[in-house]
Coordinates of C-alpha atoms in Angstrom, one line a residue:
Chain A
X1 CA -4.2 -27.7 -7.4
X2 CA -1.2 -25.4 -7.7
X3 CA -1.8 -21.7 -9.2
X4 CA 1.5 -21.1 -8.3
X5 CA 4.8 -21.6 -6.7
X6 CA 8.1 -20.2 -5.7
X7 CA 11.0 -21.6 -4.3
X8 CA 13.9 -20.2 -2.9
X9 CA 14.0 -16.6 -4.9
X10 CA 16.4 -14.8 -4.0
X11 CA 17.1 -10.8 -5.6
X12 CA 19.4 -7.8 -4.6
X13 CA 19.9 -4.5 -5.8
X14 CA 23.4 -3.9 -5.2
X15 CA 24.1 -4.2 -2.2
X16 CA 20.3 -4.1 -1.1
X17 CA 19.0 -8.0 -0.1
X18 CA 15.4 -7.3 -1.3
X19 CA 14.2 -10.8 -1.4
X20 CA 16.2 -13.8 1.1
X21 CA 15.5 -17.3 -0.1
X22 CA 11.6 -16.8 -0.2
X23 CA 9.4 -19.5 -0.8
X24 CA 5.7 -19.7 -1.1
X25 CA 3.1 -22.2 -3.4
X26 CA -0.6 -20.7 -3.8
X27 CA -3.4 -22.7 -4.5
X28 CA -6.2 -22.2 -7.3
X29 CA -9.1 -19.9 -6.3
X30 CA -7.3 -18.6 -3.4
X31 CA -6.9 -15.3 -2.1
X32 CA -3.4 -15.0 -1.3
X33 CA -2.3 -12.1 1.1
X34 CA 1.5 -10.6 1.2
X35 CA 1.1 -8.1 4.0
X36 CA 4.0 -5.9 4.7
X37 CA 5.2 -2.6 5.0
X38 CA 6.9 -0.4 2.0
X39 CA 10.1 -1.7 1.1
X40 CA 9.6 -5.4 2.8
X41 CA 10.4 -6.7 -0.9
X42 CA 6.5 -6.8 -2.3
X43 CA 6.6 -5.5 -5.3
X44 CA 10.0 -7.0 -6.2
X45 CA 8.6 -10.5 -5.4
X46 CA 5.1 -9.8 -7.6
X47 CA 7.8 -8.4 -10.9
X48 CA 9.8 -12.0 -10.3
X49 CA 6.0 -13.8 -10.7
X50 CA 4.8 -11.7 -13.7
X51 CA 8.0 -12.0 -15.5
X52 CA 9.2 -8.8 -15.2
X53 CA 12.1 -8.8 -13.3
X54 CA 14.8 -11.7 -13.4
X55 CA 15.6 -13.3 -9.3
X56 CA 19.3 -13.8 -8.9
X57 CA 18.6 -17.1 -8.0
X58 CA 15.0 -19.6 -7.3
X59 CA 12.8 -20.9 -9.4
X60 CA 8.9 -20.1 -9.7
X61 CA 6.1 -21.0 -11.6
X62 CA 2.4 -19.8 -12.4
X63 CA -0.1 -21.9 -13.8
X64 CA 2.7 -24.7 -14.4
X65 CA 4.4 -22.4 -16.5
X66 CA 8.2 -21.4 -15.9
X67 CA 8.6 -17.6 -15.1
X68 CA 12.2 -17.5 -17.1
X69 CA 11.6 -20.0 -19.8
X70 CA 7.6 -19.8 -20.6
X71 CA 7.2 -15.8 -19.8
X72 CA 5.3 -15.4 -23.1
X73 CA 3.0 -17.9 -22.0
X74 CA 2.7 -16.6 -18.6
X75 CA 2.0 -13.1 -19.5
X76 CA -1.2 -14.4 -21.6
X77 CA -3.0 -15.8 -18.5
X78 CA -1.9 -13.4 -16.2
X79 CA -3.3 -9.9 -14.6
X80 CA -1.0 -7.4 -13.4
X81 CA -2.3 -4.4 -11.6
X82 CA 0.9 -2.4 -10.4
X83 CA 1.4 -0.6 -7.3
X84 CA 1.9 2.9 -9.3
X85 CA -0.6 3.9 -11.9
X86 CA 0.3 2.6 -15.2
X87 CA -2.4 3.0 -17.4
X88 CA -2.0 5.4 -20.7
X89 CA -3.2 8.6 -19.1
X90 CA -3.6 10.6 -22.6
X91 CA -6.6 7.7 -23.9
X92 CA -9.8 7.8 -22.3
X93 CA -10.9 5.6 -19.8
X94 CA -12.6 3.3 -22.8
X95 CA -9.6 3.9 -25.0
X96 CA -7.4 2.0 -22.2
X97 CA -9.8 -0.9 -22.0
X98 CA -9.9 -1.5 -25.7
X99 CA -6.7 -1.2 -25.6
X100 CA -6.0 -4.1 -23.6
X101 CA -8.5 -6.4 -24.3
X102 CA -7.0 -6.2 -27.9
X103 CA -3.8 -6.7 -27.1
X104 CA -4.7 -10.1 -25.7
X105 CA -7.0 -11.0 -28.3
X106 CA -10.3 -10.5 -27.1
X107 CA -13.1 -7.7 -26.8
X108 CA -14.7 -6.1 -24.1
X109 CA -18.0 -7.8 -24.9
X110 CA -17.2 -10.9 -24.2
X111 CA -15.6 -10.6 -20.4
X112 CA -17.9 -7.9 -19.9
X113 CA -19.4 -10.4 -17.1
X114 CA -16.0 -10.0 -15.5
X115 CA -16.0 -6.3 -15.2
X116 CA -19.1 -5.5 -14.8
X117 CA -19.4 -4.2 -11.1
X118 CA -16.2 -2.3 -11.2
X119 CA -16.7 -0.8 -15.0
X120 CA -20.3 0.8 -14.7
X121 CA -18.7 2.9 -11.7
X122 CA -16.6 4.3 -14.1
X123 CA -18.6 4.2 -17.6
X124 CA -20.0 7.5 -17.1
X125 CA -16.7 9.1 -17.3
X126 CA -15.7 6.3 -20.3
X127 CA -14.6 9.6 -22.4
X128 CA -12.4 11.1 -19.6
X129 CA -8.8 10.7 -20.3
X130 CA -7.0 8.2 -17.7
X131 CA -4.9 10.9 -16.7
X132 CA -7.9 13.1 -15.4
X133 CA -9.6 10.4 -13.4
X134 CA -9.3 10.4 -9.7
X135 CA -7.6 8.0 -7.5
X136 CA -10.5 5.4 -6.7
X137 CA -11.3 6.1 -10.5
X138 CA -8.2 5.1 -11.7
X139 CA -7.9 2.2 -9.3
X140 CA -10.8 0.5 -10.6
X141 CA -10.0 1.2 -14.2
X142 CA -6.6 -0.5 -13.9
X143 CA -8.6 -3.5 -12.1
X144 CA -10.7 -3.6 -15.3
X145 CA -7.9 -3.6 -17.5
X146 CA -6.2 -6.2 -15.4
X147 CA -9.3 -8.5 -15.8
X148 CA -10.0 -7.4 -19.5
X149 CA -8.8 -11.2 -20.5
X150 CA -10.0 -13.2 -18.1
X151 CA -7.0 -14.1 -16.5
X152 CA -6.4 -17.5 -14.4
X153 CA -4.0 -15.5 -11.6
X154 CA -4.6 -11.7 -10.9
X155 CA -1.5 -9.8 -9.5
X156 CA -2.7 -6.7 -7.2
X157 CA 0.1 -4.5 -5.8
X158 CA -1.1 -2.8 -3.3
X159 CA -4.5 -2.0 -4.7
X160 CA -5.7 0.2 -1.7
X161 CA -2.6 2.1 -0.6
X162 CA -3.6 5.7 0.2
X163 CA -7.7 4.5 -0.3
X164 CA -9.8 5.7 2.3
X165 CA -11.7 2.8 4.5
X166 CA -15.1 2.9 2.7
X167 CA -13.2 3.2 -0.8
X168 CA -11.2 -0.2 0.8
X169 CA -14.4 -2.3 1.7
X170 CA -15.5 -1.6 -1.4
X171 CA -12.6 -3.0 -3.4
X172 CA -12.7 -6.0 -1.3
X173 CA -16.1 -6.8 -2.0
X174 CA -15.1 -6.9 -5.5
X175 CA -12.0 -9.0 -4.8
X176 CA -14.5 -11.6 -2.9
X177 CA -16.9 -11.4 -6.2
X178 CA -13.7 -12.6 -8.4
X179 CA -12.4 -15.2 -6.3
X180 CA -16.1 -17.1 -6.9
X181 CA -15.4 -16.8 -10.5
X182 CA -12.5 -19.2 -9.9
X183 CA -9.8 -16.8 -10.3
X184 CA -6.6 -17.4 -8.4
X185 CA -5.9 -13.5 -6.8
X186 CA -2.5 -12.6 -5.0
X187 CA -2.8 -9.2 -3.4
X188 CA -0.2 -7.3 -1.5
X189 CA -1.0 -4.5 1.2
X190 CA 0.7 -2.4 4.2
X191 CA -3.3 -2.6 5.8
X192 CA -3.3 -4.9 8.4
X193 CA -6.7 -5.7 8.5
X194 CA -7.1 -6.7 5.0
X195 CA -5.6 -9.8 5.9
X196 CA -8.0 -11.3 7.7
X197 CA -10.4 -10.9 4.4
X198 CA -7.3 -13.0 2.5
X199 CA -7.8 -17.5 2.5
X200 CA -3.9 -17.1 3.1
X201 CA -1.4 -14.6 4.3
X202 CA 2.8 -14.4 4.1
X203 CA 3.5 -11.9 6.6
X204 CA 6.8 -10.0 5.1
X205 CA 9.3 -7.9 6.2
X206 CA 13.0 -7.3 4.9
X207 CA 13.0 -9.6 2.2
X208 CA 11.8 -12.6 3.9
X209 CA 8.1 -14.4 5.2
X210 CA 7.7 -13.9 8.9
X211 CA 4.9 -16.9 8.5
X212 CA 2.4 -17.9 6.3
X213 CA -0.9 -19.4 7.4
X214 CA -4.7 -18.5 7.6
X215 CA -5.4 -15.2 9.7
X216 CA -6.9 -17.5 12.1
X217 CA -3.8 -19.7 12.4
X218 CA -2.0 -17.2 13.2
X219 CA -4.0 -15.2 15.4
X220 CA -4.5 -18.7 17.1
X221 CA -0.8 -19.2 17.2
X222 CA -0.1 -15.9 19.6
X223 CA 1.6 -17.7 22.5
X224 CA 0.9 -15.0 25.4
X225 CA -2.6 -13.7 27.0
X226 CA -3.1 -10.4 25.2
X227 CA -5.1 -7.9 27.3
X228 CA -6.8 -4.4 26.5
X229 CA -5.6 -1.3 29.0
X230 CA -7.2 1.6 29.1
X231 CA -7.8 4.8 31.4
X232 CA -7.7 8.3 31.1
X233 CA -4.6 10.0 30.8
X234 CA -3.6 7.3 28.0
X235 CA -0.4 9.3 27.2
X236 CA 1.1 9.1 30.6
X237 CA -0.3 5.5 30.9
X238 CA 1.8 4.6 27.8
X239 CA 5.1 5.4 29.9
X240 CA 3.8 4.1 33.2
X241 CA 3.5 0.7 31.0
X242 CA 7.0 0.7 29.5
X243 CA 8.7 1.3 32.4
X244 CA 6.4 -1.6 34.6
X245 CA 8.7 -4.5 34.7
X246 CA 6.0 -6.8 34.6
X247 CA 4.6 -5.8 31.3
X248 CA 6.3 -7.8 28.1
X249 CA 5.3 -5.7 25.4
X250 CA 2.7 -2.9 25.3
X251 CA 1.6 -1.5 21.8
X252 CA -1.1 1.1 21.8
X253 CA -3.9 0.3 19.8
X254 CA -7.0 3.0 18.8
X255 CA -8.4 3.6 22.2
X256 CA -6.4 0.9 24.3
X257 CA -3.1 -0.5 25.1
X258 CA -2.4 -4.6 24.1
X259 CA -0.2 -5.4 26.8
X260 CA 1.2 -8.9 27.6
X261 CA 2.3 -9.9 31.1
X262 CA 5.2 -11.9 32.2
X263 CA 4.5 -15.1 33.8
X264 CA 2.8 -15.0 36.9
X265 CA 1.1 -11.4 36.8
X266 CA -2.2 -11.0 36.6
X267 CA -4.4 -7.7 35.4
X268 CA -5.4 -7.5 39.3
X269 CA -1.7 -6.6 40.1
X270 CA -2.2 -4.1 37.1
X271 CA -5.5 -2.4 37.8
X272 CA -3.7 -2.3 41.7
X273 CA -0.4 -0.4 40.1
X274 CA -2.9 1.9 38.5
X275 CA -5.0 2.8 41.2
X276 CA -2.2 3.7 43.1
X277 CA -0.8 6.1 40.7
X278 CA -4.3 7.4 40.6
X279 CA -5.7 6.3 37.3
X280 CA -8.8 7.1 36.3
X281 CA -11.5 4.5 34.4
X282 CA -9.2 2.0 34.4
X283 CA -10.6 -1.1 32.0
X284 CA -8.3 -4.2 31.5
X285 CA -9.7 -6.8 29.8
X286 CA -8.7 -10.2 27.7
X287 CA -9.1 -10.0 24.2
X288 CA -8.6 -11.9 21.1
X289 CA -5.1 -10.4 19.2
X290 CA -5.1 -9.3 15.6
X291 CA -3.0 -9.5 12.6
X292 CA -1.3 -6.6 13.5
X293 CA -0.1 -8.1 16.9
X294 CA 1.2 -11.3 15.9
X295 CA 3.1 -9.1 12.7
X296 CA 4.6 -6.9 15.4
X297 CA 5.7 -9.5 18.1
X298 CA 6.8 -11.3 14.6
X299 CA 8.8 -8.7 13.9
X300 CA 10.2 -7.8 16.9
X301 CA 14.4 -8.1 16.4
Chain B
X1 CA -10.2 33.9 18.4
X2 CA -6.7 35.1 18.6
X3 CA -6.0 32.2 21.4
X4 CA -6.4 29.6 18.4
X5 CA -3.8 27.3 16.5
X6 CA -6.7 27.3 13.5
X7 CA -9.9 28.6 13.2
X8 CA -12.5 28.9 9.9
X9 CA -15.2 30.4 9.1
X10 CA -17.6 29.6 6.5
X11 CA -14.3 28.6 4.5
X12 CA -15.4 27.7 0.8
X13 CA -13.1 26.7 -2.4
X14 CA -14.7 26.5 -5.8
X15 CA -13.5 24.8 -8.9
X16 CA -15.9 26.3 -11.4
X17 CA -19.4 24.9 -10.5
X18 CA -18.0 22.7 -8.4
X19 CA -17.4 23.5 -4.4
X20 CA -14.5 21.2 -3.3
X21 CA -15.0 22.6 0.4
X22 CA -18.5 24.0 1.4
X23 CA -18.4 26.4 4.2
X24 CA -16.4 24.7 6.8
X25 CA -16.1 25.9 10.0
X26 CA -14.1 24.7 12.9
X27 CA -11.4 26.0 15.7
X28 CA -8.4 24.1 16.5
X29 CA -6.7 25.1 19.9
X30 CA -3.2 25.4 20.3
X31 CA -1.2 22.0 21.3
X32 CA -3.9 19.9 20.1
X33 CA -3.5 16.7 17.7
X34 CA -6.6 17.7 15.3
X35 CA -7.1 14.8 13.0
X36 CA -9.0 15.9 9.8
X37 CA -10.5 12.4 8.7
X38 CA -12.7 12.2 5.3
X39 CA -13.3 9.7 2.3
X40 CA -10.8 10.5 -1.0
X41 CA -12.6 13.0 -2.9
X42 CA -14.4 15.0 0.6
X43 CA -12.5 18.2 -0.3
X44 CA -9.0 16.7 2.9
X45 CA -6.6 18.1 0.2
X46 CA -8.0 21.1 -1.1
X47 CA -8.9 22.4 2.5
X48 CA -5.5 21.9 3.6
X49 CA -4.1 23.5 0.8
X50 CA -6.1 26.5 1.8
X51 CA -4.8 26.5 5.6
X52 CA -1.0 25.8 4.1
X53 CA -1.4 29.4 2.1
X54 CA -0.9 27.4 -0.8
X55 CA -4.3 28.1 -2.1
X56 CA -6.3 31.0 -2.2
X57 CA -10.2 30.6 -0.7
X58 CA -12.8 31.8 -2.8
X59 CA -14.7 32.7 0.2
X60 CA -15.3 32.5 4.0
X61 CA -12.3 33.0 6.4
X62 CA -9.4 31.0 7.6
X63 CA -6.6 32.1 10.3
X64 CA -3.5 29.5 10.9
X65 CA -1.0 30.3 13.4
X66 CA -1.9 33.8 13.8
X67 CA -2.1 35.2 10.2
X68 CA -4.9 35.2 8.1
X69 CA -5.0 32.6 5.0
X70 CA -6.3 35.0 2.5
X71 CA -4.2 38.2 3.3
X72 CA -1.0 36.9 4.6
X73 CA -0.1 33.6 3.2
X74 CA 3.9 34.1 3.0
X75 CA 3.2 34.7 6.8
X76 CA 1.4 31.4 7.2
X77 CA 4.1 29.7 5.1
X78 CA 6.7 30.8 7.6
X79 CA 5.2 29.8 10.9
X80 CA 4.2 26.4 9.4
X81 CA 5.3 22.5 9.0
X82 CA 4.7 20.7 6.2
X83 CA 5.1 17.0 5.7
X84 CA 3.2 14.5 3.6
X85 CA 3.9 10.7 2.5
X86 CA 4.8 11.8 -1.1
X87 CA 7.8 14.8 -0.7
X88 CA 9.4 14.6 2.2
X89 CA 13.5 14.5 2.0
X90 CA 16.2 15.3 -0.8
X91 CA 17.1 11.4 -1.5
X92 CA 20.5 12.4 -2.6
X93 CA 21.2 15.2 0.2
X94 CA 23.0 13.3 3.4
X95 CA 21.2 13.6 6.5
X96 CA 22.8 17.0 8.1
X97 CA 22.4 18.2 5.0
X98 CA 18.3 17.7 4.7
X99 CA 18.4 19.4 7.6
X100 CA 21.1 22.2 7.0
X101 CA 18.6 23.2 3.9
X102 CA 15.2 22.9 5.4
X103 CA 16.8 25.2 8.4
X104 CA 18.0 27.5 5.8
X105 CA 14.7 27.8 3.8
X106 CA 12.9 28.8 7.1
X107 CA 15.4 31.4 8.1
X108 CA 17.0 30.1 10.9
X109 CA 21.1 31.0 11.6
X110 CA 23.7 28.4 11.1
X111 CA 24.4 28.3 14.9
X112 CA 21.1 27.5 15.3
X113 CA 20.9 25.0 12.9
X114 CA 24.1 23.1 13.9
X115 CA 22.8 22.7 17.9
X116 CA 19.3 21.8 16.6
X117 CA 21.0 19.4 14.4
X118 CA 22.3 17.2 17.2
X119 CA 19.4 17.8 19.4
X120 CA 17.3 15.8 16.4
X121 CA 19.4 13.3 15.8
X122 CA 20.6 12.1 19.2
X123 CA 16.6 12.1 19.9
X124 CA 15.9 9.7 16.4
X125 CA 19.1 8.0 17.6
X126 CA 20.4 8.7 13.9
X127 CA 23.8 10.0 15.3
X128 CA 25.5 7.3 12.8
X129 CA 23.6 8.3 10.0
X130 CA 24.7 11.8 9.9
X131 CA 26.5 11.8 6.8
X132 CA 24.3 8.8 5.5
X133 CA 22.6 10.1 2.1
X134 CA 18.5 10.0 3.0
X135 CA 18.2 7.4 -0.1
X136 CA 19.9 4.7 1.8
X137 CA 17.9 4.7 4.7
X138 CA 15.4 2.9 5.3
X139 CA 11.6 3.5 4.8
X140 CA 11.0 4.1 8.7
X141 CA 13.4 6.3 9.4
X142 CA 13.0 8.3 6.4
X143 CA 9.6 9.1 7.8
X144 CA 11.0 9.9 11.2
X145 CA 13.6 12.2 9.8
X146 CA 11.0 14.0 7.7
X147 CA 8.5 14.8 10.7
X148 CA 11.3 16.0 12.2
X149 CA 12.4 18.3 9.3
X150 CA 8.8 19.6 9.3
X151 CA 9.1 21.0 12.7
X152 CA 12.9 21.5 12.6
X153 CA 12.0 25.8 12.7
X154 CA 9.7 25.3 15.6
X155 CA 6.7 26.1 13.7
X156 CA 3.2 26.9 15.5
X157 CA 1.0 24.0 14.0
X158 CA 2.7 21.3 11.5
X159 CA 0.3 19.8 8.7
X160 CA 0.7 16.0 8.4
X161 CA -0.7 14.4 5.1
X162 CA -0.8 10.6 6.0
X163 CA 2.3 10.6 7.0
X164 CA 2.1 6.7 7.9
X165 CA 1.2 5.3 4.9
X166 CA 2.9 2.0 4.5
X167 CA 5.2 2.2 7.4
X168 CA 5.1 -1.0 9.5
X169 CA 3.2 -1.3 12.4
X170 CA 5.7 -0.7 14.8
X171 CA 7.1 2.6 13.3
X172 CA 3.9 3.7 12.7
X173 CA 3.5 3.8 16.9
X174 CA 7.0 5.5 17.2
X175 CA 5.8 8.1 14.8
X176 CA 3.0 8.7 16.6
X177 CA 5.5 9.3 20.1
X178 CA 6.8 11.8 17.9
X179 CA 3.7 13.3 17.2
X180 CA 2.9 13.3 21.4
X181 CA 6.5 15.1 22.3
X182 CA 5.6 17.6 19.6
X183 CA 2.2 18.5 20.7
X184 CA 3.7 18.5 24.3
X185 CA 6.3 21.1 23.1
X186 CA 3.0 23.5 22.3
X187 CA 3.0 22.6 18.6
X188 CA -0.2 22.5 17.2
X189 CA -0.9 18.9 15.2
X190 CA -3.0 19.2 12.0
X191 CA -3.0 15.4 10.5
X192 CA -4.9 13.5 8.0
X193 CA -4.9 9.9 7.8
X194 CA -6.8 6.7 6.5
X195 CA -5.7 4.6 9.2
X196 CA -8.8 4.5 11.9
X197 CA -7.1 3.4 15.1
X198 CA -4.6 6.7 14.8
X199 CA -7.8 8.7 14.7
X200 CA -8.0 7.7 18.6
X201 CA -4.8 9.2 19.2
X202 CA -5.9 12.5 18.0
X203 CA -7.6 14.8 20.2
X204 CA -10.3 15.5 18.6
X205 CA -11.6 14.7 15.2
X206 CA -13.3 16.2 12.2
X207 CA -14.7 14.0 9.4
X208 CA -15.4 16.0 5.9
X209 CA -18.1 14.4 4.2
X210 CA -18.9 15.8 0.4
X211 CA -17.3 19.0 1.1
X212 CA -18.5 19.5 4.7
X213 CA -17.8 18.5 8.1
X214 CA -20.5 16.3 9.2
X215 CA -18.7 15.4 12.4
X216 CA -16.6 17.0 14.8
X217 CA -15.6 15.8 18.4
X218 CA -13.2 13.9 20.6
X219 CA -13.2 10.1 19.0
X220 CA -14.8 8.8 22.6
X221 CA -17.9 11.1 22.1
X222 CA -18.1 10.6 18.1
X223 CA -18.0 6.9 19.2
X224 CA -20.6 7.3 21.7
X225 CA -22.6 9.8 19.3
X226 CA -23.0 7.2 16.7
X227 CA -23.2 4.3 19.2
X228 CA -20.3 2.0 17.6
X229 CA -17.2 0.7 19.3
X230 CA -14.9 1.3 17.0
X231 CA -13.4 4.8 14.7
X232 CA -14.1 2.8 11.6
X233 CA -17.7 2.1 12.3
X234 CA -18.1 6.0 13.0
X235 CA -16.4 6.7 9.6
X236 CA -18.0 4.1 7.5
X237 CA -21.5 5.3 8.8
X238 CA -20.8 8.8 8.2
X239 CA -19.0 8.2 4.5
X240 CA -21.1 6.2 3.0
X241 CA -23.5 9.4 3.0
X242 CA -21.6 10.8 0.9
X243 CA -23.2 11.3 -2.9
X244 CA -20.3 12.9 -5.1
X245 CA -17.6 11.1 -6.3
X246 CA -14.4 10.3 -5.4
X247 CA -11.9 13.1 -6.0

């Protein structure tokens, strides 16, 4: 079953190409990851879905429903949590929730279910004004208020953009609680390894997918051997790397290089080059790429 | 203690009954990429809004680039960077221009400024862009342009507030090059960030927990300390201590 589907969008801004002839279908329950950095065209792609924003050219639908032609329709079964705060910041944190679940129709008792985890966090400051909440505050009121209505597809822009690690587990866990009540959730994020939590990723960047798949597809689908450097003196190593002609690509990585070879080296010749140049601790070993490799050797132009 | 980018002692803000930063103390040397790690809401912000001058402690000490926090914050201000995700550039100022004004702001002479000028650009490779107005360029570069803005008057330590939030994966490692050729030029690195592999690239690391710093060592050693492979075990171990809430 299709939650949703878009086919060949296309959208500038002037002279700005923001989205290229983008395509994607998402299926129902699924967790649907667009993972990009700022500016890749996220945001513009997620106002097209919601009916916000008109595309130059494409078609889309969610839940069946035409984005141009059924909007009104669409905006009753949707959830939109935007990237930038956009909650009323002069009504209290209850205020804002009553608010919404009026507007479509229903009362916070009866999706109370729904909200539950994420609400309680914040129901001890339900008399706070929105504006006066923190940022993890806020972020879990607008999920509330996104969810108010029980909607079949939830938008999340960037949900956990400046959210510290713990804050970003957190979040996640909830997202995992909502997919098993059936709802269909497309989030966007510049967090690499978010994706892997996602059933589905598009990997974006200017305007158009690198590749869609399941993290594991395309960790799977990394043609070259990636191996782990590491020594002491990992600044000077970083140059010594660059300028080895041997070495493909070399990205540092926390505590280690990911380095590919060309053809016939192997890490022996490596650890060798290092010795000589009098390395210390020098560990190369294979490992198993991430996300963030595949989107860089993706993205490579 | 003079030898020292930062140091603090005992450094405490207070919001009414509520102590944002609780007596920190820590030294930062000079050259060094300090990352200041912590959960939203550990007291990151208002701490480095104390170092910055910008805020004035309620007690304890604190001494950045030579001049004491307290007493001499104009001082601080002058022999200081600044650059954080949110303000960076004039959007609607061309490239020289960002620079011509930052240069100005800090003092320096318009000699100065025009040799420094090339000397940033032919490094970002932004000779082109020159006269290209800041909002046309894109994100990466922006983010580029602005670290280099923020160390444009040579300051003595620069303060980076995430500065790589949201910048692809690539840029991001550039960024950090830029980060490495600073600290190599003697400029002392103060940078806060939620991205747990770029706390390895610091060279040492402080993690604030409720208002503290509950950790503070080179990333190996934390690593070892807490017995986890990874940055992100260390700081999920040490955050989920924590007992206020966030901000």
């Amino acid at each position: 079953m299709v939650a949703l589907s878009a086919n060949n969008l296309n959208k500038s801004y002037g002279t700005v190409q923001a989205l290229t002839d983008l395509s994607l279908e998402v299926e129902k329950g699924e967790i649907y990851g667009i993972i990009g950095p700022d500016g890749a065209g996220k945001t513009t792609l997620f106002r097209i879905l919601t009916t916000l924003l008109l595309a130059d050219s494409g078609t889309a639908t969610v839940d069946g429903l035409d984005v141009v032609k059924d909007y009104k329709q669409i905006r009753q079964i949707i959830g939109y949590m935007p990237g930038k705060f956009s909650l009323y910041q002069d009504l209290t944190v209850e205020e804002n929730l009553t608010f919404f679940a009026t507007v479509f129709h229903t009362t916070i008792e009866e999706n109370y279910h729904l909200i539950e985890d994420i609400y309680k966090q914040i129901e001890p400051f339900k008399d706070r004004r929105a504006g006066k909440l923190s940022g993890g505050m806020k972020q879990k009121l607008a999920l509330s208020c996104a969810l108010i209505h029980k909607p079949t597809v939830l938008f999340l822009d960037e949900p956990t953009t400046g959210v510290d690690p713990v804050s970003r587990k957190e979040f996640w866990e909830m997202l995992m609680k909502l997919k098993t009540e059936g709802i269909t959730i497309i989030v966007s994020t510049p967090y690499m390894d978010e994706a892997t939590l996602c059933d589905r990723i598009a990997l974006i960047q200017d305007g158009e997918f690198l590749k869609v798949d399941t993290p594991r597809n395309i960790v799977a689908d990394y043609p070259d051997t990636l191996w782990a450097v590491q020594a002491d003196q990992m600044h000077q190593l970083l140059r010594d790397l660059r300028d080895l002609p041997f070495i493909r690509r070399s990205f540092s990585f926390g505590e280690t290089f990911h380095v590919t070879f060309d053809n016939d080296t192997t890490p022996g010749q490596l650890k060798d080059f290092l010795a000589a140049k009098s390395y210390t601790n020098i560990a190369i070993k294979e490992i198993e790429p991430t996300v963030e490799d595949c989107f860089m050797l993706l993205s490579r132009k | 203690m003079e030898d020292k980018a930062i140091y603090t002692e005992n450094l405490t803000k207070r919001f009414g009954n509520f102590t944002a930063v609780d007596q920190i103390s820590f030294e930062v040397e000079k050259g060094e990429i300090f990352g200041f790690l912590g959960a939203n809401g550990a007291g990151k912000t208002t701490a480095m809004r104390m170092l910055c001058g910008l805020s004035h402690p309620t007690s304890g000490k604190g001494n950045v680039a030579g001049f004491d926090i307290a007493r001499e914050p104009e001082k601080v201000k002058q022999n200081i960077g600044y650059m954080s995700q949110k303000f960076s550039l004039y959007e609607d100022l061309k490239v020289w221009e960002n620079l011509r004004l930052f240069g100005g702001i800090y003092g320096m002479k318009s000699k100065e400024i025009a040799v420094k000028t090339d000397e940033v650009l032919q490094e970002l490779e932004l000779e082109r862009e020159r006269e290209t107005l800041v909002k046309s360029l894109p994100l990466g570069w922006k983010q580029k342009l602005s670290f280099s803005v923020s160390i444009f008057h040579e300051p003595k330590v620069v303060f980076l507030d995430e500065p790589t939030g949201g910048v692809d994966p690539v840029t991001r490692r550039q960024f950090w090059e830029l980060i490495y050729q600073a600290a190599e030029r003697g400029i002392t690195v103060f940078v806060t960030t939620h991205y747990m592999d770029e706390a390895e690239y610091c060279n040492r690391v402080s993690i604030m927990v409720d208002g503290k710093i509950e950790a503070l060592d080179t990333p190996k050693n934390l690593r070892q300390q807490f017995e986890v492979s990874t940055m992100d075990d260390v700081f999920q171990q040490l955050a989920r201590r924590a007992t206020r809430k966030a901000d």
